[in-house]
Amino acid sequence: MRASISLTFDLIGLQAGVFALEASNFNVSAKVAQSYGCGSDCYQVLQFINEADRSMVHTETGFDFDFYATAKNFSRSLVPVTGFIAFPIVPIGTRKYPLVAFAHGTIGLYQGCAPSASPSLFDYGTWSLMTNRGYAVVATDYAGLGNNYTTHKYCSFPAHVNDLYYSVMAASKAFGYILSEDWISVGHSQGGGAVWKLAESKFVQHAVSDAGRYLGTVAISPATTILDMFKLYGENLEKDPKKFRPYDVAAELPSFSIGLSRVLPKYKHELLGKGLKQRLGLMDKTQVCTNGMIGMSVDLPIKDVIHAKGGESNGEKGQHDTAPGSGQSPQPVLVVQGLNDTGNKVHLQAERVRKVIEAGCDQLGGESRPELVVKLVQQGLLPESRIDVSVRRLSQEKFKLGLFDNPFVDIEQATAIVGNAEFLKEGMKAQMRSLTLLTNKESILPIRTKARRLYLEGIGREIVISRGFQVVDTSNEADLAILRLKAPYEPRSGGFEKMFHTGSLEFSKEEKARQAKIFAAAPTIIDIHLDRPAIIPEIVSAASAVFVSYGTGVEAFMDVVCGKASPEGLLPFDLPSSMKHVQNSRSDLQYDTESLTFRFGHGLQYVKE
């Protein structure tokens, strides 16, 4: 269901200067294209790909209302804005929908080039993730819904700020009876820079504005200084062209450069090669979307595409005027930055370090970037005497602890503490009590020692033999199988990510099949080490008893299995029944996962005889 509405300019407090048009222009003659260096091969590809872009323009899906309005551009002139207001199918239990202003990454230059019609760079359904979680979303679509105004300064974050704010005003005026007065903004990449800039704008400096009460910002991988980003992209490309896919280069470089030229008038595409620079003149004659830019430039050699060292650009001041990260926000701003993100420039990282140190911090944890501190000192932005203060403070603490004068521990005291029999006894007791028993079919636990034959995984043979059991090599020979497993995860291949368990919570199909053979051969007791939740409905259904543990040693585990102690642990989190239910749940709302295998707090104990 999609409906179109035209919000009057008086409704949002702006005078009518320009209005959104329905027409779109993807057509340019071969003669005109030739005059801009786009020959027959280039023109043929351009026409073919523009047809694909045209087919995306009026795709209408989703539960939303399109709107047309005006906003003020970076130059304070009025420009048309198109967008949508999307509602959840079902409210989340409140009388009004919580409102999110959303800014997409890689905002389009022309009609049909906005995120709703440019899936080759970003998922144009990203906003639906929020409506699925009960939020109403208002988003500017720039040229995506029928506006052929081709000079919107799409790399200007202040322009986006105006668009976003007035769009929220429009949504609140039209649907205030079902939208919350409180609202937040969320954006990523180019949109991340926009919402960050919004957080610093005059619009949200007061607790309540014409658009309601602004609560805060989430800027995901935000773009910042756009000229620096473009330079870095070009420099990396020239250093190692093999690392960049041709289609990405062909699409992103012209988009970047045309966007920069509209925001920074002094920038004259000097970072591009001669061939691509000539063809950019077509931008003012026809609408060229992401795919069209590929068609227009992919046939050019690298020297005609990029010339990152082609002279110092005159747009330095302008990029800092438009970039976020230089003002103050009255509400929280969460900036989510990935290890490989290039949008957040080094000068902003150094600025954050400077502010942290000036606030009194002596030691930065979780980071290893001493070069930023050195750079601040070398540039005169941080006096060396301030670093000396931190060195002195940290050294004083180490002297107080005796780490310089007497770096060795007291041997007698260490002997009395480490390995203390009473401490070990208490530790063993805590481990046994922490075990969480999820199921115990037919009261199979605790087991009795009658020289029964056991098949083991994750348990040393000697520990079990010492308790009077016989150990066999296969489950087919066993009276009972005992398996100690680890919660499933998907290994990652390198860097910081390799240290963490992430990915699916389910065991693989192959592992499930392997376990099923054991369950079919003998009654099975399972213990799963939960460093993260696990999806185990098949195990719960087929195993005779299921424990979960959180670091319990083998000795403590076997003592509980044999009845020396009773488990007393309770689940510290829900155990879901499928990844589908996990993905459909709202991570910011407790107890929201449906069809659980076990609820938080579940745990059994042995029946006292």
Coordinates of C-alpha atoms in Angstrom, one line a residue:
M1 CA 0.0 0.0 0.0
R2 CA 1.5 3.3 -1.0
A3 CA -0.2 6.7 -1.1
S4 CA 1.1 10.0 -2.3
I5 CA 0.3 13.3 -0.6
S6 CA 1.4 16.8 -1.2
L7 CA 2.1 18.7 2.0
T8 CA 1.4 22.4 1.5
F9 CA 4.3 24.7 2.0
D10 CA 2.4 26.7 4.6
L11 CA 2.0 23.5 6.6
I12 CA 5.7 23.2 7.2
G13 CA 6.4 26.9 7.4
L14 CA 8.2 27.6 4.1
Q15 CA 7.2 29.7 1.2
A16 CA 6.6 28.0 -2.2
G17 CA 9.6 28.7 -4.4
V18 CA 10.2 25.5 -6.3
F19 CA 7.8 22.5 -6.6
A20 CA 8.6 18.8 -7.2
L21 CA 8.0 17.8 -10.8
E22 CA 6.8 14.4 -12.0
A23 CA 9.0 14.4 -15.2
S24 CA 12.2 12.5 -15.4
N25 CA 14.9 12.8 -18.1
F26 CA 17.1 9.9 -18.8
N27 CA 17.5 10.8 -22.5
V28 CA 20.3 12.4 -24.3
S29 CA 21.1 12.2 -28.0
A30 CA 24.2 10.4 -29.4
K31 CA 25.4 13.7 -30.8
V32 CA 25.3 15.4 -27.4
A33 CA 27.0 12.4 -25.7
Q34 CA 29.7 12.5 -28.4
S35 CA 30.4 16.1 -27.7
Y36 CA 31.3 15.1 -24.1
G37 CA 33.7 12.4 -25.1
C38 CA 31.1 9.6 -24.8
G39 CA 31.4 7.7 -28.1
S40 CA 29.2 5.0 -29.7
D41 CA 30.3 2.3 -27.3
C42 CA 29.9 4.5 -24.2
Y43 CA 26.5 5.8 -25.5
Q44 CA 25.2 2.3 -26.2
V45 CA 26.0 1.1 -22.7
L46 CA 24.6 4.3 -21.2
Q47 CA 21.3 3.9 -22.9
F48 CA 21.0 0.2 -22.0
I49 CA 21.8 0.9 -18.3
N50 CA 19.6 4.0 -18.1
E51 CA 16.7 1.7 -19.1
A52 CA 17.3 -0.4 -16.0
D53 CA 17.4 2.8 -13.9
R54 CA 14.2 3.9 -15.4
S55 CA 12.5 0.7 -14.4
M56 CA 13.4 1.4 -10.8
V57 CA 12.0 4.9 -10.7
H58 CA 8.3 4.2 -10.0
T59 CA 8.7 0.9 -8.1
E60 CA 6.1 1.2 -5.4
T61 CA 6.3 -1.1 -2.4
G62 CA 5.9 -0.7 1.3
F63 CA 3.4 0.6 3.8
D64 CA 4.2 4.3 3.4
F65 CA 3.0 7.7 2.2
D66 CA 5.1 9.7 -0.3
F67 CA 5.3 13.4 0.4
Y68 CA 6.5 16.5 -1.5
A69 CA 7.7 19.6 0.3
T70 CA 10.5 22.2 0.2
A71 CA 13.6 22.8 2.3
K72 CA 16.4 25.3 2.3
N73 CA 19.6 24.4 0.6
F74 CA 23.2 25.1 1.7
S75 CA 23.0 28.4 0.0
R76 CA 19.6 29.2 1.8
S77 CA 17.7 28.9 -1.5
L78 CA 14.5 26.8 -1.5
V79 CA 14.7 23.3 -3.0
P80 CA 12.1 20.6 -3.4
V81 CA 12.3 17.6 -1.2
T82 CA 10.5 14.3 -1.7
G83 CA 10.3 11.5 0.8
F84 CA 8.2 9.0 2.5
I85 CA 6.6 8.3 5.9
A86 CA 6.5 4.5 6.7
F87 CA 4.4 3.0 9.4
P88 CA 4.6 -0.4 11.1
I89 CA 1.8 -2.8 10.3
V90 CA 1.0 -3.2 14.0
P91 CA 1.8 -0.8 16.9
I92 CA 4.2 -2.0 19.6
G93 CA 1.7 -1.4 22.4
T94 CA 1.9 2.3 22.8
R95 CA -0.8 4.8 21.8
K96 CA 1.6 6.4 19.3
Y97 CA 4.4 5.2 17.0
P98 CA 7.9 6.2 18.1
L99 CA 9.3 8.3 15.4
V100 CA 12.7 7.9 13.6
A101 CA 14.2 10.4 11.1
F102 CA 16.2 8.2 8.7
A103 CA 19.1 9.3 6.4
H104 CA 20.2 6.7 3.9
G105 CA 23.8 6.3 2.7
T106 CA 24.8 7.4 -0.8
I107 CA 21.9 9.8 -1.4
G108 CA 20.9 10.1 -5.0
L109 CA 21.9 13.0 -7.3
Y110 CA 18.9 12.7 -9.6
Q111 CA 15.4 11.3 -9.9
G112 CA 15.7 7.6 -9.7
C113 CA 19.1 7.8 -8.0
A114 CA 18.0 8.0 -4.5
P115 CA 18.3 5.0 -2.1
S116 CA 14.8 3.7 -3.0
A117 CA 16.1 3.2 -6.5
S118 CA 19.8 2.5 -6.1
P119 CA 20.2 -1.0 -4.7
S120 CA 23.6 -1.5 -6.3
L121 CA 25.3 0.5 -3.5
F122 CA 23.0 0.1 -0.5
D123 CA 20.0 -2.0 0.5
Y124 CA 17.2 0.4 -0.3
G125 CA 14.9 -1.4 2.2
T126 CA 17.1 -0.6 5.2
W127 CA 14.5 1.6 6.8
S128 CA 12.1 -1.4 6.9
L129 CA 14.3 -2.9 9.6
M130 CA 13.0 -0.1 11.9
T131 CA 9.4 -0.4 10.9
N132 CA 9.6 -4.1 11.6
R133 CA 10.5 -3.2 15.1
G134 CA 7.6 -0.9 15.6
Y135 CA 9.1 2.5 14.7
A136 CA 7.5 4.9 12.2
V137 CA 10.1 6.2 9.8
V138 CA 10.3 9.6 8.0
A139 CA 13.0 9.8 5.4
T140 CA 13.9 12.2 2.7
D141 CA 14.3 10.5 -0.6
Y142 CA 15.9 13.4 -2.4
A143 CA 15.1 12.8 -6.0
G144 CA 13.7 9.4 -5.7
L145 CA 9.9 9.9 -6.0
G146 CA 9.4 12.2 -8.9
N147 CA 11.6 15.3 -8.5
N148 CA 13.9 16.1 -11.4
Y149 CA 15.6 19.1 -9.7
T150 CA 19.2 18.1 -10.7
T151 CA 21.3 20.5 -8.7
H152 CA 20.6 19.5 -5.1
K153 CA 23.8 19.7 -3.2
Y154 CA 23.7 16.1 -2.1
C155 CA 27.2 16.1 -0.5
S156 CA 26.2 19.1 1.7
F157 CA 25.4 17.8 5.2
P158 CA 23.7 21.2 6.2
A159 CA 21.4 20.8 3.3
H160 CA 20.4 17.3 4.5
V161 CA 19.9 18.7 8.0
N162 CA 17.3 21.1 6.6
D163 CA 15.6 18.4 4.6
L164 CA 15.5 16.0 7.6
Y165 CA 14.2 18.5 10.1
Y166 CA 11.5 19.9 7.8
S167 CA 10.5 16.4 6.8
V168 CA 9.9 15.6 10.5
M169 CA 7.9 18.8 10.8
A170 CA 5.8 17.8 7.9
A171 CA 5.2 14.3 9.2
S172 CA 4.3 15.6 12.6
K173 CA 1.9 18.1 11.2
A174 CA 0.2 15.5 9.0
F175 CA 0.2 12.5 11.3
G176 CA 0.8 14.0 14.8
Y177 CA -2.2 12.1 16.1
I178 CA -0.4 8.8 15.7
L179 CA 3.3 9.8 15.9
S180 CA 5.2 10.4 19.1
E181 CA 6.4 13.9 20.0
D182 CA 9.8 12.4 20.9
W183 CA 12.0 11.5 17.9
I184 CA 15.5 10.4 17.1
S185 CA 17.7 10.4 14.0
V186 CA 19.5 7.4 12.5
G187 CA 21.8 7.4 9.4
H188 CA 24.6 5.6 7.8
S189 CA 27.5 6.6 5.6
Q190 CA 26.5 9.8 3.9
G191 CA 23.3 9.8 5.9
G192 CA 25.4 9.2 9.1
G193 CA 27.2 12.5 8.4
A194 CA 23.8 14.1 7.9
V195 CA 22.3 13.0 11.2
W196 CA 25.5 13.9 13.1
K197 CA 25.3 17.4 11.6
L198 CA 21.7 17.5 12.6
A199 CA 22.6 16.8 16.2
E200 CA 24.8 20.0 16.1
S201 CA 22.3 22.2 14.3
K202 CA 20.2 25.1 15.7
F203 CA 17.1 23.0 15.1
V204 CA 17.6 20.7 18.1
Q205 CA 19.5 23.0 20.5
H206 CA 16.3 23.4 22.6
A207 CA 14.5 20.7 24.5
V208 CA 11.3 21.1 22.4
S209 CA 11.1 22.5 18.8
D210 CA 8.5 22.8 16.2
A211 CA 9.2 19.2 15.2
G212 CA 8.9 17.8 18.8
R213 CA 11.4 16.7 21.4
Y214 CA 14.7 15.5 19.9
L215 CA 16.3 12.6 22.0
G216 CA 19.5 11.8 20.2
T217 CA 21.4 10.5 17.2
V218 CA 22.9 7.3 15.9
A219 CA 25.5 7.9 13.1
I220 CA 26.7 4.7 11.6
S221 CA 30.0 4.8 9.7
P222 CA 29.4 8.5 9.0
A223 CA 31.0 10.4 6.2
T224 CA 32.7 13.6 7.4
T225 CA 35.2 15.7 5.4
I226 CA 34.1 14.8 1.9
L227 CA 37.1 16.2 -0.1
D228 CA 39.6 14.3 2.2
M229 CA 37.6 11.1 1.7
F230 CA 37.7 11.5 -2.1
K231 CA 41.5 12.2 -2.0
L232 CA 42.1 9.1 0.2
Y233 CA 40.0 7.0 -2.2
G234 CA 41.9 8.2 -5.2
E235 CA 45.4 7.9 -3.6
N236 CA 44.7 4.3 -2.5
L237 CA 43.4 3.5 -6.0
E238 CA 46.5 4.9 -7.6
K239 CA 48.8 2.9 -5.2
D240 CA 47.2 -0.4 -5.9
P241 CA 44.5 -0.5 -8.6
K242 CA 44.1 -4.2 -8.2
K243 CA 42.4 -3.8 -4.8
F244 CA 39.5 -1.9 -6.3
R245 CA 36.7 -3.5 -8.4
P246 CA 36.3 -1.6 -11.7
Y247 CA 32.5 -1.3 -11.3
D248 CA 32.8 0.3 -7.9
V249 CA 35.4 2.8 -9.1
A250 CA 33.3 3.6 -12.2
A251 CA 30.2 4.3 -10.1
E252 CA 31.7 6.1 -7.1
L253 CA 34.3 8.4 -8.6
P254 CA 32.0 10.4 -10.8
S255 CA 29.3 10.5 -8.1
F256 CA 31.8 11.8 -5.6
S257 CA 33.2 14.4 -7.9
I258 CA 29.9 15.8 -9.1
G259 CA 28.7 15.9 -5.5
L260 CA 31.8 17.8 -4.4
S261 CA 31.5 20.3 -7.3
R262 CA 27.9 21.2 -6.2
V263 CA 28.9 21.8 -2.6
L264 CA 32.4 23.3 -3.2
P265 CA 32.2 25.8 -6.1
K266 CA 35.9 26.2 -6.2
Y267 CA 36.4 22.5 -6.8
K268 CA 36.7 21.9 -10.6
H269 CA 37.1 18.1 -10.8
E270 CA 40.9 18.4 -10.6
L271 CA 41.1 15.0 -8.9
L272 CA 39.7 13.2 -11.9
G273 CA 41.5 12.1 -15.1
K274 CA 40.9 14.0 -18.3
G275 CA 38.5 11.5 -19.9
L276 CA 36.1 11.3 -17.0
K277 CA 36.3 15.0 -16.4
Q278 CA 35.1 15.7 -19.9
R279 CA 32.2 13.2 -19.7
L280 CA 31.0 14.8 -16.4
G281 CA 29.5 17.5 -18.5
L282 CA 26.7 15.1 -19.4
M283 CA 25.5 15.3 -15.8
D284 CA 23.9 18.6 -16.6
K285 CA 22.2 17.2 -19.7
T286 CA 20.8 13.9 -18.6
Q287 CA 20.0 12.0 -15.5
V288 CA 22.8 9.5 -14.8
C289 CA 22.3 7.1 -11.8
T290 CA 24.7 4.7 -10.2
N291 CA 24.5 2.2 -13.1
G292 CA 24.6 5.0 -15.7
M293 CA 27.8 6.3 -14.2
I294 CA 29.3 2.8 -14.6
G295 CA 28.3 2.8 -18.2
M296 CA 29.7 6.3 -18.8
S297 CA 33.1 5.5 -17.3
V298 CA 33.9 1.8 -17.1
D299 CA 35.5 1.8 -20.5
L300 CA 38.1 4.4 -19.6
P301 CA 41.7 3.5 -18.6
I302 CA 42.8 4.3 -15.0
K303 CA 44.7 7.4 -16.1
D304 CA 41.6 8.9 -17.6
V305 CA 39.6 8.1 -14.4
I306 CA 41.6 9.4 -11.5
H307 CA 44.3 11.9 -11.0
A308 CA 44.4 12.2 -7.2
K309 CA 47.7 14.2 -7.3
G310 CA 46.5 16.6 -9.9
G311 CA 47.0 19.6 -7.8
E312 CA 45.8 21.0 -4.5
S313 CA 42.0 21.5 -4.5
N314 CA 40.5 24.9 -3.5
G315 CA 37.7 23.3 -1.6
E316 CA 39.5 22.8 1.8
K317 CA 37.6 25.4 3.7
G318 CA 34.2 24.5 2.2
Q319 CA 34.5 20.9 3.2
H320 CA 35.0 21.8 6.8
D321 CA 32.1 24.2 6.7
T322 CA 29.8 21.3 5.7
A323 CA 31.3 18.5 7.7
P324 CA 29.9 17.2 11.0
G325 CA 32.0 16.9 14.2
S326 CA 32.8 20.5 14.9
G327 CA 29.8 21.6 17.0
Q328 CA 28.1 20.7 20.2
S329 CA 25.0 18.5 20.6
P330 CA 22.6 18.9 23.5
Q331 CA 21.6 15.2 23.2
P332 CA 23.6 12.0 23.0
V333 CA 25.3 11.1 19.8
L334 CA 26.4 7.5 19.2
V335 CA 29.0 7.2 16.4
V336 CA 29.5 3.6 15.2
Q337 CA 32.8 3.3 13.4
G338 CA 34.2 0.1 11.8
L339 CA 37.8 -0.9 11.5
N340 CA 37.9 -0.3 7.8
D341 CA 35.8 2.9 7.6
T342 CA 37.5 5.8 5.9
G343 CA 34.8 8.3 6.3
N344 CA 35.9 9.5 9.8
K345 CA 39.1 11.4 9.1
V346 CA 42.3 11.3 11.2
H347 CA 42.0 14.9 12.3
L348 CA 38.7 14.1 14.0
Q349 CA 40.2 11.1 15.7
A350 CA 43.1 13.2 16.9
E351 CA 40.6 15.9 18.1
R352 CA 38.7 13.3 20.2
V353 CA 42.0 12.2 21.8
R354 CA 42.8 15.8 22.6
K355 CA 39.5 16.4 24.3
V356 CA 39.8 13.1 26.3
I357 CA 43.2 14.1 27.5
E358 CA 42.2 17.6 28.3
A359 CA 39.3 16.2 30.3
G360 CA 41.8 14.6 32.6
C361 CA 42.4 11.1 31.1
D362 CA 45.8 9.6 31.7
Q363 CA 45.5 6.3 29.9
L364 CA 43.5 5.3 26.8
G365 CA 42.1 1.8 27.0
G366 CA 41.0 -0.4 24.2
E367 CA 43.0 1.6 21.6
S368 CA 46.7 1.6 20.6
R369 CA 47.1 4.9 18.7
P370 CA 50.1 6.7 20.3
E371 CA 50.8 8.4 16.9
L372 CA 47.7 10.5 17.5
V373 CA 49.1 11.9 20.8
V374 CA 52.5 12.5 19.1
K375 CA 50.8 14.3 16.2
L376 CA 48.9 16.6 18.6
V377 CA 52.1 17.5 20.4
Q378 CA 54.0 18.1 17.2
Q379 CA 51.3 20.4 15.9
G380 CA 51.2 22.4 19.1
L381 CA 47.6 21.4 19.8
L382 CA 48.6 19.6 23.1
P383 CA 51.5 20.8 25.2
E384 CA 54.1 18.2 26.1
S385 CA 53.8 19.3 29.7
R386 CA 50.3 17.9 29.7
I387 CA 51.7 14.5 28.7
D388 CA 54.3 14.8 31.5
V389 CA 51.4 15.3 34.0
S390 CA 49.9 11.9 33.0
V391 CA 53.3 10.2 33.0
R392 CA 53.9 11.6 36.5
R393 CA 50.5 10.4 37.8
L394 CA 50.8 6.9 36.4
S395 CA 54.4 6.6 37.7
Q396 CA 53.2 7.7 41.2
E397 CA 50.7 4.9 41.3
K398 CA 53.3 2.3 40.2
F399 CA 55.7 3.6 42.9
K400 CA 53.0 3.3 45.5
L401 CA 52.4 -0.3 44.5
G402 CA 56.2 -0.9 44.7
L403 CA 56.5 -2.0 41.1
F404 CA 59.8 -0.2 40.7
D405 CA 61.5 -0.6 44.1
N406 CA 60.2 -4.1 44.9
P407 CA 58.7 -5.7 41.8
F408 CA 58.5 -9.2 43.3
V409 CA 55.6 -10.6 45.4
D410 CA 55.9 -11.8 49.0
I411 CA 56.7 -15.5 48.6
E412 CA 55.1 -16.5 52.0
Q413 CA 51.9 -14.6 51.3
A414 CA 51.7 -15.9 47.7
T415 CA 52.1 -19.5 49.0
A416 CA 49.4 -19.0 51.6
I417 CA 46.9 -17.7 49.0
V418 CA 47.7 -19.5 45.7
G419 CA 46.4 -23.1 45.9
N420 CA 44.9 -22.7 49.4
A421 CA 42.9 -25.9 50.0
E422 CA 40.0 -24.0 51.6
F423 CA 39.8 -21.6 48.7
L424 CA 39.9 -24.5 46.2
K425 CA 37.1 -26.2 48.0
E426 CA 34.9 -23.1 47.9
G427 CA 35.8 -22.7 44.2
M428 CA 34.8 -26.3 43.4
K429 CA 31.5 -25.8 45.3
A430 CA 30.7 -22.7 43.3
Q431 CA 31.4 -24.4 40.1
M432 CA 29.1 -27.3 41.0
R433 CA 26.3 -25.0 42.1
S434 CA 26.6 -22.9 38.9
L435 CA 25.7 -25.9 36.6
T436 CA 22.3 -25.3 35.0
L437 CA 20.2 -28.4 34.4
L438 CA 17.7 -27.8 31.6
T439 CA 16.2 -31.3 31.2
N440 CA 16.4 -34.6 33.1
K441 CA 14.1 -37.2 31.4
E442 CA 13.0 -40.1 33.5
S443 CA 15.3 -38.8 36.3
I444 CA 18.4 -40.3 34.6
L445 CA 20.5 -38.0 36.7
P446 CA 22.3 -38.5 38.9
I447 CA 23.8 -41.7 37.4
R448 CA 24.9 -44.6 39.5
T449 CA 28.3 -46.3 39.2
K450 CA 27.6 -49.9 38.2
A451 CA 30.6 -50.4 35.9
R452 CA 28.5 -49.0 33.1
R453 CA 30.2 -48.4 29.8
L454 CA 30.5 -44.8 28.8
Y455 CA 31.2 -43.0 25.5
L456 CA 32.9 -39.7 26.1
E457 CA 33.5 -36.4 24.3
G458 CA 35.2 -33.5 25.9
I459 CA 36.1 -35.4 29.1
G460 CA 39.4 -37.1 30.0
R461 CA 39.1 -41.0 30.3
E462 CA 41.1 -41.1 33.6
I463 CA 38.6 -38.8 35.4
V464 CA 35.7 -41.2 34.5
I465 CA 37.6 -44.4 35.1
S466 CA 38.5 -43.2 38.6
R467 CA 34.8 -43.1 39.4
G468 CA 34.3 -46.7 38.5
F469 CA 33.1 -46.5 34.8
Q470 CA 34.4 -48.2 31.8
V471 CA 35.2 -46.1 28.7
V472 CA 34.4 -47.3 25.2
D473 CA 35.4 -46.0 21.8
T474 CA 32.1 -45.7 20.1
S475 CA 28.5 -44.8 21.1
N476 CA 27.3 -48.1 19.7
E477 CA 29.2 -50.0 22.5
A478 CA 28.0 -47.7 25.2
D479 CA 25.3 -47.9 27.9
L480 CA 25.5 -44.1 28.2
A481 CA 27.1 -41.3 26.3
I482 CA 28.3 -38.0 27.9
L483 CA 29.2 -35.1 25.6
R484 CA 30.6 -31.7 26.6
L485 CA 30.1 -29.3 23.7
K486 CA 30.7 -25.6 23.1
A487 CA 28.1 -23.2 21.9
P488 CA 28.1 -23.0 18.1
Y489 CA 29.7 -20.0 16.3
E490 CA 31.1 -19.2 12.9
P491 CA 34.9 -18.7 13.0
R492 CA 36.2 -15.5 11.5
S493 CA 39.5 -15.4 9.5
G494 CA 41.6 -12.6 11.0
G495 CA 42.3 -9.5 12.9
F496 CA 40.3 -8.4 15.9
E497 CA 37.2 -10.3 14.8
K498 CA 39.1 -13.6 15.1
M499 CA 39.1 -13.3 18.8
F500 CA 35.3 -13.4 19.2
H501 CA 32.6 -16.0 18.7
T502 CA 29.9 -14.6 16.3
G503 CA 27.5 -15.7 13.6
S504 CA 24.8 -18.2 13.7
L505 CA 23.7 -19.7 17.1
E506 CA 22.9 -23.0 15.5
F507 CA 25.0 -26.1 15.0
S508 CA 25.8 -26.9 11.4
K509 CA 23.7 -29.5 9.6
E510 CA 26.7 -31.8 9.6
E511 CA 27.2 -31.5 13.4
K512 CA 23.5 -32.0 14.0
A513 CA 23.6 -35.2 11.9
R514 CA 26.7 -36.5 13.8
Q515 CA 25.0 -35.8 17.2
A516 CA 21.8 -37.6 16.0
K517 CA 23.7 -40.8 15.4
I518 CA 25.0 -40.7 19.0
F519 CA 21.5 -40.0 20.4
A520 CA 20.2 -43.0 18.4
A521 CA 22.9 -45.3 19.7
A522 CA 22.7 -44.7 23.5
P523 CA 21.0 -42.5 26.1
T524 CA 23.0 -39.2 26.1
I525 CA 23.8 -36.6 28.7
I526 CA 24.8 -33.2 27.1
D527 CA 26.7 -30.3 28.6
I528 CA 27.1 -27.1 26.5
H529 CA 29.5 -24.4 27.5
L530 CA 27.5 -21.2 26.9
D531 CA 29.8 -18.2 26.2
R532 CA 26.8 -17.1 24.1
P533 CA 23.2 -18.3 23.7
A534 CA 22.7 -21.4 21.6
I535 CA 19.8 -22.8 19.5
I536 CA 19.5 -26.5 20.6
P537 CA 15.9 -27.7 20.1
E538 CA 17.1 -30.9 18.5
I539 CA 19.4 -31.7 21.4
V540 CA 16.7 -31.0 24.0
S541 CA 14.3 -33.3 22.1
A542 CA 16.7 -36.2 21.7
A543 CA 19.1 -36.1 24.7
S544 CA 18.2 -37.8 28.0
A545 CA 19.5 -34.8 30.0
V546 CA 20.9 -31.4 29.1
F547 CA 23.2 -29.2 31.2
V548 CA 24.6 -25.8 30.3
S549 CA 27.6 -24.4 32.0
Y550 CA 29.8 -21.3 32.0
G551 CA 33.3 -22.5 32.6
T552 CA 32.8 -25.4 35.0
G553 CA 35.8 -27.9 35.2
V554 CA 35.5 -31.6 34.4
E555 CA 35.9 -32.7 38.0
A556 CA 33.1 -30.4 39.2
F557 CA 30.9 -31.5 36.3
M558 CA 31.3 -35.2 36.9
D559 CA 30.7 -34.8 40.7
V560 CA 27.3 -33.3 39.8
V561 CA 26.6 -36.0 37.2
C562 CA 27.3 -38.7 39.8
G563 CA 25.2 -37.0 42.5
K564 CA 27.9 -35.6 44.8
A565 CA 26.1 -32.2 44.5
S566 CA 23.0 -30.9 42.9
P567 CA 23.0 -28.3 40.2
E568 CA 21.5 -24.9 41.2
G569 CA 22.2 -22.7 38.3
L570 CA 19.6 -20.6 36.4
L571 CA 19.8 -19.5 32.7
P572 CA 21.2 -16.0 32.5
F573 CA 19.5 -15.4 29.1
D574 CA 16.8 -16.9 26.8
L575 CA 17.6 -19.8 24.6
P576 CA 15.8 -19.2 21.2
S577 CA 14.4 -22.0 19.0
S578 CA 15.6 -20.7 15.6
M579 CA 17.7 -18.0 14.0
K580 CA 14.5 -16.7 12.3
H581 CA 13.0 -15.9 15.7
V582 CA 16.3 -14.2 16.7
Q583 CA 16.4 -12.1 13.6
N584 CA 12.7 -11.1 14.0
S585 CA 13.1 -10.0 17.7
R586 CA 13.8 -6.5 18.8
S587 CA 17.3 -6.4 20.4
D588 CA 16.4 -3.4 22.4
L589 CA 13.4 -5.0 24.0
Q590 CA 13.7 -7.7 26.7
Y591 CA 11.8 -11.0 26.4
D592 CA 10.9 -10.2 22.8
T593 CA 12.0 -13.4 21.2
E594 CA 9.1 -15.7 20.3
S595 CA 9.0 -19.5 20.5
L596 CA 11.8 -20.0 23.0
T597 CA 13.3 -23.3 23.9
F598 CA 13.9 -22.0 27.4
R599 CA 13.2 -18.7 29.1
F600 CA 15.7 -16.7 31.1
G601 CA 15.9 -18.0 34.7
H602 CA 15.1 -21.7 33.9
G603 CA 16.9 -24.3 35.9
L604 CA 16.2 -27.7 37.5
Q605 CA 17.5 -29.4 40.6
Y606 CA 17.7 -33.0 41.6
V607 CA 14.7 -34.5 43.4
K608 CA 15.8 -35.2 47.0
E609 CA 15.3 -38.8 48.0

